Every structure is written in C-alpha cells, then in structure tokens.
C-alpha cells in the first residue's frame, strides 16, 4: 500500500523517543511455527557522519505503528552499526521469552488455558485475553522443557481430545490465546489489483522414475526394477537403487512399486508479493488468483514478511500453502530413572570415553636401551611399567593423563601418564614402557587414545608421577561414575540411528503429517518419531521447534544421532531436518522419500544450516 504512515518509538527506562525521522526501512515478519514475530529496522542513526543521533540499546522496548495503530511491541535483541552511521536493530515480541526460559513443572487436572496463565504468572510474562480451552488435562509431567514447549504440549493434548485449535499471539506486549475458527473474510490478491508478483516453482531435482531393489540374493543380483515409462520419456531416466537384505525376491516388487509412487513426484512451491495489508500475517488465509502461475483459490499464509519504506510504500511477501503448518508436540511421560550399573575397567576399553583412532603403539624397556636406556624419562621421572608412555609432545602434551586402548593386546589397555619422549616418537606414535621380557612380544599395534586431562609440560608430569596412585584412583572413580551414563548415551545414539536407517525407502512424504508408524509424514515428524520410539525422547514437531533443542555444534564435531538442519529448501530460514548417521551423512524424509544422503555436498550441502547435539 502506498501512502501509509509508519511511526517507530524507542523506549528507555525513563523516556520515549520518536525515531521515525531516522528510519530508512522496516521489515516485520512471522512464521506459523515460531513463538514470536520479528521486527527489523534500519536507521540512518547519525547527525554529522561521526556522531550517533540516538543511543539504542539491546534489552529496551521498540514499538511500530501503522496509521497510528500499533502492530508490534517487542524487545531489542540485536543491534549493529557501521562506520557510515547505518544502524540496524532486530526485535522480537514478548512471546520470545517463552523460548528463553526452561524449567520442570507438573500439572494435574488443569486446562491448557489455566496452564498458560500459571506459567505467565511464574515467569512474569504479561498476558491478556486467554480463551477457555475447555478440556481438563489429567496430568502433565514436564521436565527440562522451554515454557513454550510446555504450552504447545498442553494445546496439542487439547486438540487431540476436542479437535479445537488454539493459537498464541501477542497484542500490545501481552500474550493472548484465541481459538482458531473459520476465516470467512479473506483478502483477495489478484492480477491488476494488489498483486505485485507471483511465483510457482516445480523441481524434479529429487524425482526418481525408476527403482531397482535387490534382496537376499545379493546386491549384485538382478532383483526387481520398476519404471514409469511416461515419466522417463518426459524427464529422462533417474533411477533409485535400494537393497533389502532381509527380503526374498518375490517380496521386492510391492516395495519397489510403493517407493516409485512416492519418489516419482514433482516438488512444488508457491509465493506471492503484494501491496501490503497489515492484517495479513502467518496463519491467516488469503484468496489468490493469478493466471500466469495458475495460482487460484484459498491458501494459508505460512510465512509473511512486510516491508515498510520511508516513502510510505508497504509491500508484503507471502509463502502460501493449501495446508496449514502449526507446531504440535506430543506429550510423552518421562521415563523412570535407571540405575547406574556401569564401571570403568582399566583392562578393557573404558565405557563412555571418546577414543581417537589412527595411533600406533610400540614398547620400550630401559634395560634394552632404545629411547631411554637410563631409566629416567625426559621429564626427569623414573620409567614405570604400567604408568609411563613416551609421546610426541606436539600431539600429546607431557603431563597428560591418557586412556590407552590396544584391541589386539588388551592387557596393556588402561590409564597412563605421558612423561617421556624421544627422537623417534613423532606424530601418532606411542611407546609403552614394559618389562624387558615383554617388549618383543608387544610388537607394533594399532591403538586408540583419549586425553582425559591435558598436561602442562615436564613439571606437570613430575608432579603427577609423584602422586600417580591418587591421580589414577581419581580418574578411575570418575570414569566409573560416568561409564553408565556414557554407555547409555552411546546406546541411545546407536538406537536412534538404527531405527532411522530402518525406514529408508519405506516412507511416503506428506507435508505436515507425522503418521510415521503408518508409513507417511514430513521431515520433523520423522525425526520426532524416531527419537521418541527409539529412546523415549520428545523433540517436538516442526523444524522451527526442533532447532531450539540441544546445543549447536561445529560440523566437524557431528556424531551419529545429532540433528542436522537445512535452510531455504522451500522457504526462508530453517526448513528441513535429518538425523546424522556418520560424519557427512544423515537420514531424512523429503519429497523423494526417506534416504541416507550427504549433508556436505550436492543439493543438501548447498542448503546446510547447522548441527545440534540433543544427546550427551
């Protein structure tokens, strides 16, 4: 819309500042799967090119008005200024605090609406109109969850029992809850009126029109191949190969046929740009009519982005869909705590320790000469069998406490002190001090190591050698305490990956669905189902919900069972999720089906966003 008047007011603890004259542009946006709306403002915040016109600080309040009506009130979370005086700020409405608070709470015989009021009171979150949700939830035990997830769980339980959908919002700084009802009045976006542009995209990037599956006869056997000749003629041959080692040949055709049906699809996406209307936000419905793209009928707004320019121009970009995507989180009662039964055994590979591979171990004995025939280490300590190892200090600092695992000679696996070195000890080579009679038998062995405590040099090695008995006991006790939890974590990761892989080629993609047990769902429905089924862990539905779980880690630190997220596949921001199976690869459910694929190369590599660790 042209001619709209916007106003921006910045609030400190004591004053309100009308900063509209400084505003260059405003972007106000939302997503049906996010807790809060966002407002990003760019200012020409300078008087003379060297001095700021106003000091804008994070944590303070900003309000946006259109034609004197307030449409946004929120808190500044980020600011940035450059040397020309251009200043940008990013604010979130007060519902954002729902995602910033984590707690454990128990509710008994309580409505979702009552739960929301209780949470708001406890966390000092202002709230306004809250519709009565009606259904009394018998019991919810919610542990270590964001209060946003707690609310969504309660609303999901209500929907399951009543069929009613309630939507969170924020009006003038207060959280509100309203029941979603049929929207009779819809904005019509059409050619020659308010439509600026429209796009409808189709992609065959993930399409497959031929499937070959082999079974018990072996991966190189003939197996079964099914094809769609019409699709091949139209798009060219694109074949998917699968191996079902537990299936006999007569069982393969139905599997191949079902897989072809799912993979032989064109991916579609719809977007419109139109003259702005502040009432059109994510979750609303619009009526679209555009001849060139063929878009016609009613659509849900999945994401919205409104842009206000200083000259009064207001435009909006909408991602639209025939189906509505809202966050839903199934309630899963917490598991009872399991007893810790793990122990650390220094004669075996220690549970819960992350060993590094690629090391080579040899043996030395002072009596036989070699790197240290004197019996005194490079640190000035006495060589002691069962304690001393010689290392390259550039790889393993002297004074380090090291867990050593030698699979082919397990009697030497255990805890050692890195206290010696020598000219021949370079890189990933380790010399283990042994009795002279055992040195020849030792030979050259593949080894794995874990640095439990990084050393600080020769003086540190001498200090630890003097009290090795207590140092070793301390670490054995600590490892014994952590062994069960570490082993359980590894078992959980393995269980997640095993179950995720078991679905490869067996699921049909259905946007917004999470009916994995019956063979269909979307990416986040798949990951949530796998975590819940494999280890009883609830991670929520929707990529925007799941990306808030756990801790972001570098790509290089990814382990099997971590979540990997992608962006820009069908909308801006996070839009797809998978489960890491091994470095560089994951299993995910996309329009082409459930597949194991690279997240560092090809299509998915281009859309890689981040990895999050949700398991220990």
mmCIF file of C-alpha atoms in Angstrom, residues 267-474:
data_model
loop_
_atom_site.group_PDB
_atom_site.id
_atom_site.type_symbol
_atom_site.label_atom_id
_atom_site.label_comp_id
_atom_site.label_asym_id
_atom_site.label_seq_id
_atom_site.Cartn_x
_atom_site.Cartn_y
_atom_site.Cartn_z
ATOM 1 C CA UNK A 267 8.171 -30.721 -5.896
ATOM 2 C CA UNK A 268 6.001 -27.574 -5.913
ATOM 3 C CA UNK A 269 6.229 -24.195 -4.134
ATOM 4 C CA UNK A 270 4.066 -21.037 -4.175
ATOM 5 C CA UNK A 271 4.951 -17.434 -3.282
ATOM 6 C CA UNK A 272 3.253 -14.080 -3.830
ATOM 7 C CA UNK A 273 4.325 -10.464 -3.402
ATOM 8 C CA UNK A 274 1.518 -7.974 -2.959
ATOM 9 C CA UNK A 275 0.654 -4.477 -1.819
ATOM 10 C CA UNK A 276 0.881 -4.631 1.948
ATOM 11 C CA UNK A 277 -2.001 -5.251 4.303
ATOM 12 C CA UNK A 278 -1.046 -5.320 8.000
ATOM 13 C CA UNK A 279 -3.872 -7.729 8.822
ATOM 14 C CA UNK A 280 -2.278 -10.490 6.737
ATOM 15 C CA UNK A 281 0.109 -12.447 8.927
ATOM 16 C CA UNK A 282 1.197 -16.081 9.210
ATOM 17 C CA UNK A 283 -1.766 -18.338 9.939
ATOM 18 C CA UNK A 284 -4.314 -16.196 8.109
ATOM 19 C CA UNK A 285 -5.946 -17.192 4.824
ATOM 20 C CA UNK A 286 -5.890 -15.291 1.526
ATOM 21 C CA UNK A 287 -7.630 -15.781 -1.801
ATOM 22 C CA UNK A 288 -5.210 -15.721 -4.745
ATOM 23 C CA UNK A 289 -5.895 -15.503 -8.458
ATOM 24 C CA UNK A 290 -3.005 -15.249 -10.922
ATOM 25 C CA UNK A 291 -3.305 -16.587 -14.466
ATOM 26 C CA UNK A 292 0.347 -16.979 -15.448
ATOM 27 C CA UNK A 293 1.333 -19.125 -12.468
ATOM 28 C CA UNK A 294 -2.055 -20.805 -12.238
ATOM 29 C CA UNK A 295 -2.406 -19.955 -8.536
ATOM 30 C CA UNK A 296 -6.082 -19.944 -7.696
ATOM 31 C CA UNK A 297 -8.248 -20.399 -4.613
ATOM 32 C CA UNK A 298 -7.762 -20.203 -0.862
ATOM 33 C CA UNK A 299 -4.305 -20.513 0.683
ATOM 34 C CA UNK A 300 -2.874 -20.428 4.193
ATOM 35 C CA UNK A 301 -0.082 -17.944 4.843
ATOM 36 C CA UNK A 302 2.850 -19.964 6.197
ATOM 37 C CA UNK A 303 5.351 -17.117 6.417
ATOM 38 C CA UNK A 304 4.888 -13.382 5.946
ATOM 39 C CA UNK A 305 7.358 -10.549 5.558
ATOM 40 C CA UNK A 306 6.074 -6.952 5.425
ATOM 41 C CA UNK A 307 8.417 -4.204 4.228
ATOM 42 C CA UNK A 308 7.754 -0.543 5.010
ATOM 43 C CA UNK A 309 9.866 2.065 3.220
ATOM 44 C CA UNK A 310 10.411 5.627 4.427
ATOM 45 C CA UNK A 311 8.428 6.957 1.439
ATOM 46 C CA UNK A 312 5.267 5.232 2.701
ATOM 47 C CA UNK A 313 5.438 2.164 0.461
ATOM 48 C CA UNK A 314 4.248 -1.063 2.111
ATOM 49 C CA UNK A 315 4.674 -4.428 0.393
ATOM 50 C CA UNK A 316 4.411 -7.999 1.650
ATOM 51 C CA UNK A 317 5.956 -11.311 0.611
ATOM 52 C CA UNK A 318 3.958 -14.418 1.457
ATOM 53 C CA UNK A 319 4.789 -18.105 1.385
ATOM 54 C CA UNK A 320 1.435 -19.818 0.848
ATOM 55 C CA UNK A 321 0.181 -23.379 1.016
ATOM 56 C CA UNK A 322 -3.058 -25.330 0.749
ATOM 57 C CA UNK A 323 -2.329 -26.837 4.180
ATOM 58 C CA UNK A 324 -1.588 -25.068 7.469
ATOM 59 C CA UNK A 325 1.549 -25.916 9.434
ATOM 60 C CA UNK A 326 1.369 -25.267 13.172
ATOM 61 C CA UNK A 327 3.610 -26.512 15.957
ATOM 62 C CA UNK A 328 2.385 -29.638 17.710
ATOM 63 C CA UNK A 329 4.271 -31.562 20.384
ATOM 64 C CA UNK A 330 3.006 -34.917 21.598
ATOM 65 C CA UNK A 331 3.142 -35.456 25.341
ATOM 66 C CA UNK A 332 5.485 -38.222 26.417
ATOM 67 C CA UNK A 333 5.557 -39.081 30.161
ATOM 68 C CA UNK A 334 9.171 -39.077 31.412
ATOM 69 C CA UNK A 335 10.934 -42.385 31.888
ATOM 70 C CA UNK A 336 11.794 -43.556 35.368
ATOM 71 C CA UNK A 337 15.453 -43.092 36.222
ATOM 72 C CA UNK A 338 17.521 -46.132 35.530
ATOM 73 C CA UNK A 339 20.084 -47.480 37.965
ATOM 74 C CA UNK A 340 23.710 -46.837 37.157
ATOM 75 C CA UNK A 341 25.486 -50.120 36.779
ATOM 76 C CA UNK A 342 28.477 -49.207 34.615
ATOM 77 C CA UNK A 343 32.033 -49.485 35.840
ATOM 78 C CA UNK A 344 35.314 -48.481 34.313
ATOM 79 C CA UNK A 345 37.605 -51.433 33.756
ATOM 80 C CA UNK A 346 41.181 -50.413 33.054
ATOM 81 C CA UNK A 347 41.822 -53.785 31.450
ATOM 82 C CA UNK A 348 39.294 -53.065 28.683
ATOM 83 C CA UNK A 349 38.057 -50.217 26.535
ATOM 84 C CA UNK A 350 36.569 -47.772 29.021
ATOM 85 C CA UNK A 351 32.879 -47.070 28.577
ATOM 86 C CA UNK A 352 31.869 -43.525 27.821
ATOM 87 C CA UNK A 353 35.339 -42.429 26.655
ATOM 88 C CA UNK A 354 35.663 -40.899 23.163
ATOM 89 C CA UNK A 355 38.791 -42.589 21.815
ATOM 90 C CA UNK A 356 40.746 -41.267 18.842
ATOM 91 C CA UNK A 357 41.886 -43.816 16.270
ATOM 92 C CA UNK A 358 44.926 -43.844 13.989
ATOM 93 C CA UNK A 359 47.630 -44.283 16.651
ATOM 94 C CA UNK A 360 50.424 -46.887 16.591
ATOM 95 C CA UNK A 361 51.849 -48.333 19.804
ATOM 96 C CA UNK A 362 55.233 -49.992 20.302
ATOM 97 C CA UNK A 363 57.031 -50.972 23.513
ATOM 98 C CA UNK A 364 60.269 -49.972 25.190
ATOM 99 C CA UNK A 365 62.163 -51.100 28.269
ATOM 100 C CA UNK A 366 65.108 -49.169 29.776
ATOM 101 C CA UNK A 367 67.031 -52.389 30.238
ATOM 102 C CA UNK A 368 67.071 -52.871 26.467
ATOM 103 C CA UNK A 369 68.320 -49.372 25.665
ATOM 104 C CA UNK A 370 66.260 -47.621 22.934
ATOM 105 C CA UNK A 371 64.836 -44.157 23.505
ATOM 106 C CA UNK A 372 65.672 -44.268 27.196
ATOM 107 C CA UNK A 373 68.248 -46.692 28.373
ATOM 108 C CA UNK A 374 68.954 -44.726 31.544
ATOM 109 C CA UNK A 375 65.617 -45.484 33.165
ATOM 110 C CA UNK A 376 64.908 -41.748 33.580
ATOM 111 C CA UNK A 377 62.256 -40.096 31.428
ATOM 112 C CA UNK A 378 62.534 -36.816 29.542
ATOM 113 C CA UNK A 379 60.529 -35.273 32.391
ATOM 114 C CA UNK A 380 63.117 -36.396 34.940
ATOM 115 C CA UNK A 381 60.930 -39.140 36.424
ATOM 116 C CA UNK A 382 61.630 -42.840 36.721
ATOM 117 C CA UNK A 383 60.253 -45.073 33.946
ATOM 118 C CA UNK A 384 57.500 -47.211 35.484
ATOM 119 C CA UNK A 385 55.799 -50.078 33.648
ATOM 120 C CA UNK A 386 52.020 -49.644 33.665
ATOM 121 C CA UNK A 387 52.313 -45.869 34.056
ATOM 122 C CA UNK A 388 54.835 -44.411 31.609
ATOM 123 C CA UNK A 389 54.257 -43.747 27.929
ATOM 124 C CA UNK A 390 56.503 -41.826 25.542
ATOM 125 C CA UNK A 391 54.698 -39.438 23.217
ATOM 126 C CA UNK A 392 55.201 -36.603 20.753
ATOM 127 C CA UNK A 393 54.597 -33.533 22.982
ATOM 128 C CA UNK A 394 53.202 -31.663 19.974
ATOM 129 C CA UNK A 395 50.381 -34.211 19.828
ATOM 130 C CA UNK A 396 50.017 -35.252 23.466
ATOM 131 C CA UNK A 397 51.480 -32.714 25.934
ATOM 132 C CA UNK A 398 53.755 -34.092 28.625
ATOM 133 C CA UNK A 399 51.867 -34.427 31.893
ATOM 134 C CA UNK A 400 48.693 -35.619 30.166
ATOM 135 C CA UNK A 401 46.573 -38.393 31.662
ATOM 136 C CA UNK A 402 45.830 -40.746 28.761
ATOM 137 C CA UNK A 403 43.387 -43.630 28.329
ATOM 138 C CA UNK A 404 45.040 -46.149 26.003
ATOM 139 C CA UNK A 405 43.173 -48.937 24.227
ATOM 140 C CA UNK A 406 45.036 -51.649 22.300
ATOM 141 C CA UNK A 407 42.430 -54.046 20.867
ATOM 142 C CA UNK A 408 44.887 -56.793 19.935
ATOM 143 C CA UNK A 409 46.804 -56.683 23.249
ATOM 144 C CA UNK A 410 44.183 -55.746 25.785
ATOM 145 C CA UNK A 411 46.332 -56.359 28.850
ATOM 146 C CA UNK A 412 48.092 -53.054 28.119
ATOM 147 C CA UNK A 413 44.859 -51.051 27.794
ATOM 148 C CA UNK A 414 44.367 -48.635 30.676
ATOM 149 C CA UNK A 415 45.414 -45.297 32.166
ATOM 150 C CA UNK A 416 48.907 -43.869 31.545
ATOM 151 C CA UNK A 417 50.943 -40.741 32.192
ATOM 152 C CA UNK A 418 52.586 -39.035 29.228
ATOM 153 C CA UNK A 419 56.005 -38.385 30.805
ATOM 154 C CA UNK A 420 58.592 -39.411 28.225
ATOM 155 C CA UNK A 421 59.546 -38.633 24.634
ATOM 156 C CA UNK A 422 62.295 -39.372 22.115
ATOM 157 C CA UNK A 423 63.572 -38.537 18.661
ATOM 158 C CA UNK A 424 61.757 -41.467 17.049
ATOM 159 C CA UNK A 425 58.445 -40.676 18.703
ATOM 160 C CA UNK A 426 56.659 -38.483 16.161
ATOM 161 C CA UNK A 427 53.028 -37.830 15.363
ATOM 162 C CA UNK A 428 50.602 -40.542 16.376
ATOM 163 C CA UNK A 429 53.239 -42.968 17.657
ATOM 164 C CA UNK A 430 53.320 -44.034 21.307
ATOM 165 C CA UNK A 431 55.946 -46.063 23.172
ATOM 166 C CA UNK A 432 54.613 -48.022 26.148
ATOM 167 C CA UNK A 433 57.015 -48.824 28.972
ATOM 168 C CA UNK A 434 57.010 -52.607 29.595
ATOM 169 C CA UNK A 435 59.211 -55.216 31.205
ATOM 170 C CA UNK A 436 62.160 -56.277 29.071
ATOM 171 C CA UNK A 437 60.781 -59.816 28.728
ATOM 172 C CA UNK A 438 57.564 -58.465 27.223
ATOM 173 C CA UNK A 439 58.958 -55.959 24.726
ATOM 174 C CA UNK A 440 59.485 -58.370 21.815
ATOM 175 C CA UNK A 441 56.048 -59.908 22.250
ATOM 176 C CA UNK A 442 54.483 -56.457 22.123
ATOM 177 C CA UNK A 443 55.477 -55.723 18.521
ATOM 178 C CA UNK A 444 53.651 -52.959 16.619
ATOM 179 C CA UNK A 445 49.986 -52.492 17.498
ATOM 180 C CA UNK A 446 47.116 -50.307 16.328
ATOM 181 C CA UNK A 447 45.958 -48.191 19.233
ATOM 182 C CA UNK A 448 43.290 -45.720 20.271
ATOM 183 C CA UNK A 449 43.783 -42.946 22.823
ATOM 184 C CA UNK A 450 41.773 -40.390 24.744
ATOM 185 C CA UNK A 451 43.408 -37.472 26.520
ATOM 186 C CA UNK A 452 41.478 -37.310 29.784
ATOM 187 C CA UNK A 453 43.474 -34.387 31.165
ATOM 188 C CA UNK A 454 45.824 -32.282 29.044
ATOM 189 C CA UNK A 455 49.255 -31.879 30.577
ATOM 190 C CA UNK A 456 51.141 -28.630 31.118
ATOM 191 C CA UNK A 457 54.648 -29.882 30.483
ATOM 192 C CA UNK A 458 57.529 -31.642 32.220
ATOM 193 C CA UNK A 459 56.950 -30.137 35.668
ATOM 194 C CA UNK A 460 53.317 -31.235 35.492
ATOM 195 C CA UNK A 461 54.444 -34.757 34.569
ATOM 196 C CA UNK A 462 56.817 -34.832 37.560
ATOM 197 C CA UNK A 463 54.071 -33.644 39.898
ATOM 198 C CA UNK A 464 51.606 -36.272 38.712
ATOM 199 C CA UNK A 465 54.221 -39.041 38.772
ATOM 200 C CA UNK A 466 54.877 -38.375 42.487
ATOM 201 C CA UNK A 467 51.207 -38.886 43.324
ATOM 202 C CA UNK A 468 50.233 -41.222 40.472
ATOM 203 C CA UNK A 469 48.373 -43.548 42.797
ATOM 204 C CA UNK A 470 45.908 -40.838 43.806
ATOM 205 C CA UNK A 471 45.720 -39.377 40.265
ATOM 206 C CA UNK A 472 44.915 -42.800 38.819
ATOM 207 C CA UNK A 473 42.360 -43.533 41.556
ATOM 208 C CA UNK A 474 40.650 -40.190 40.987
#
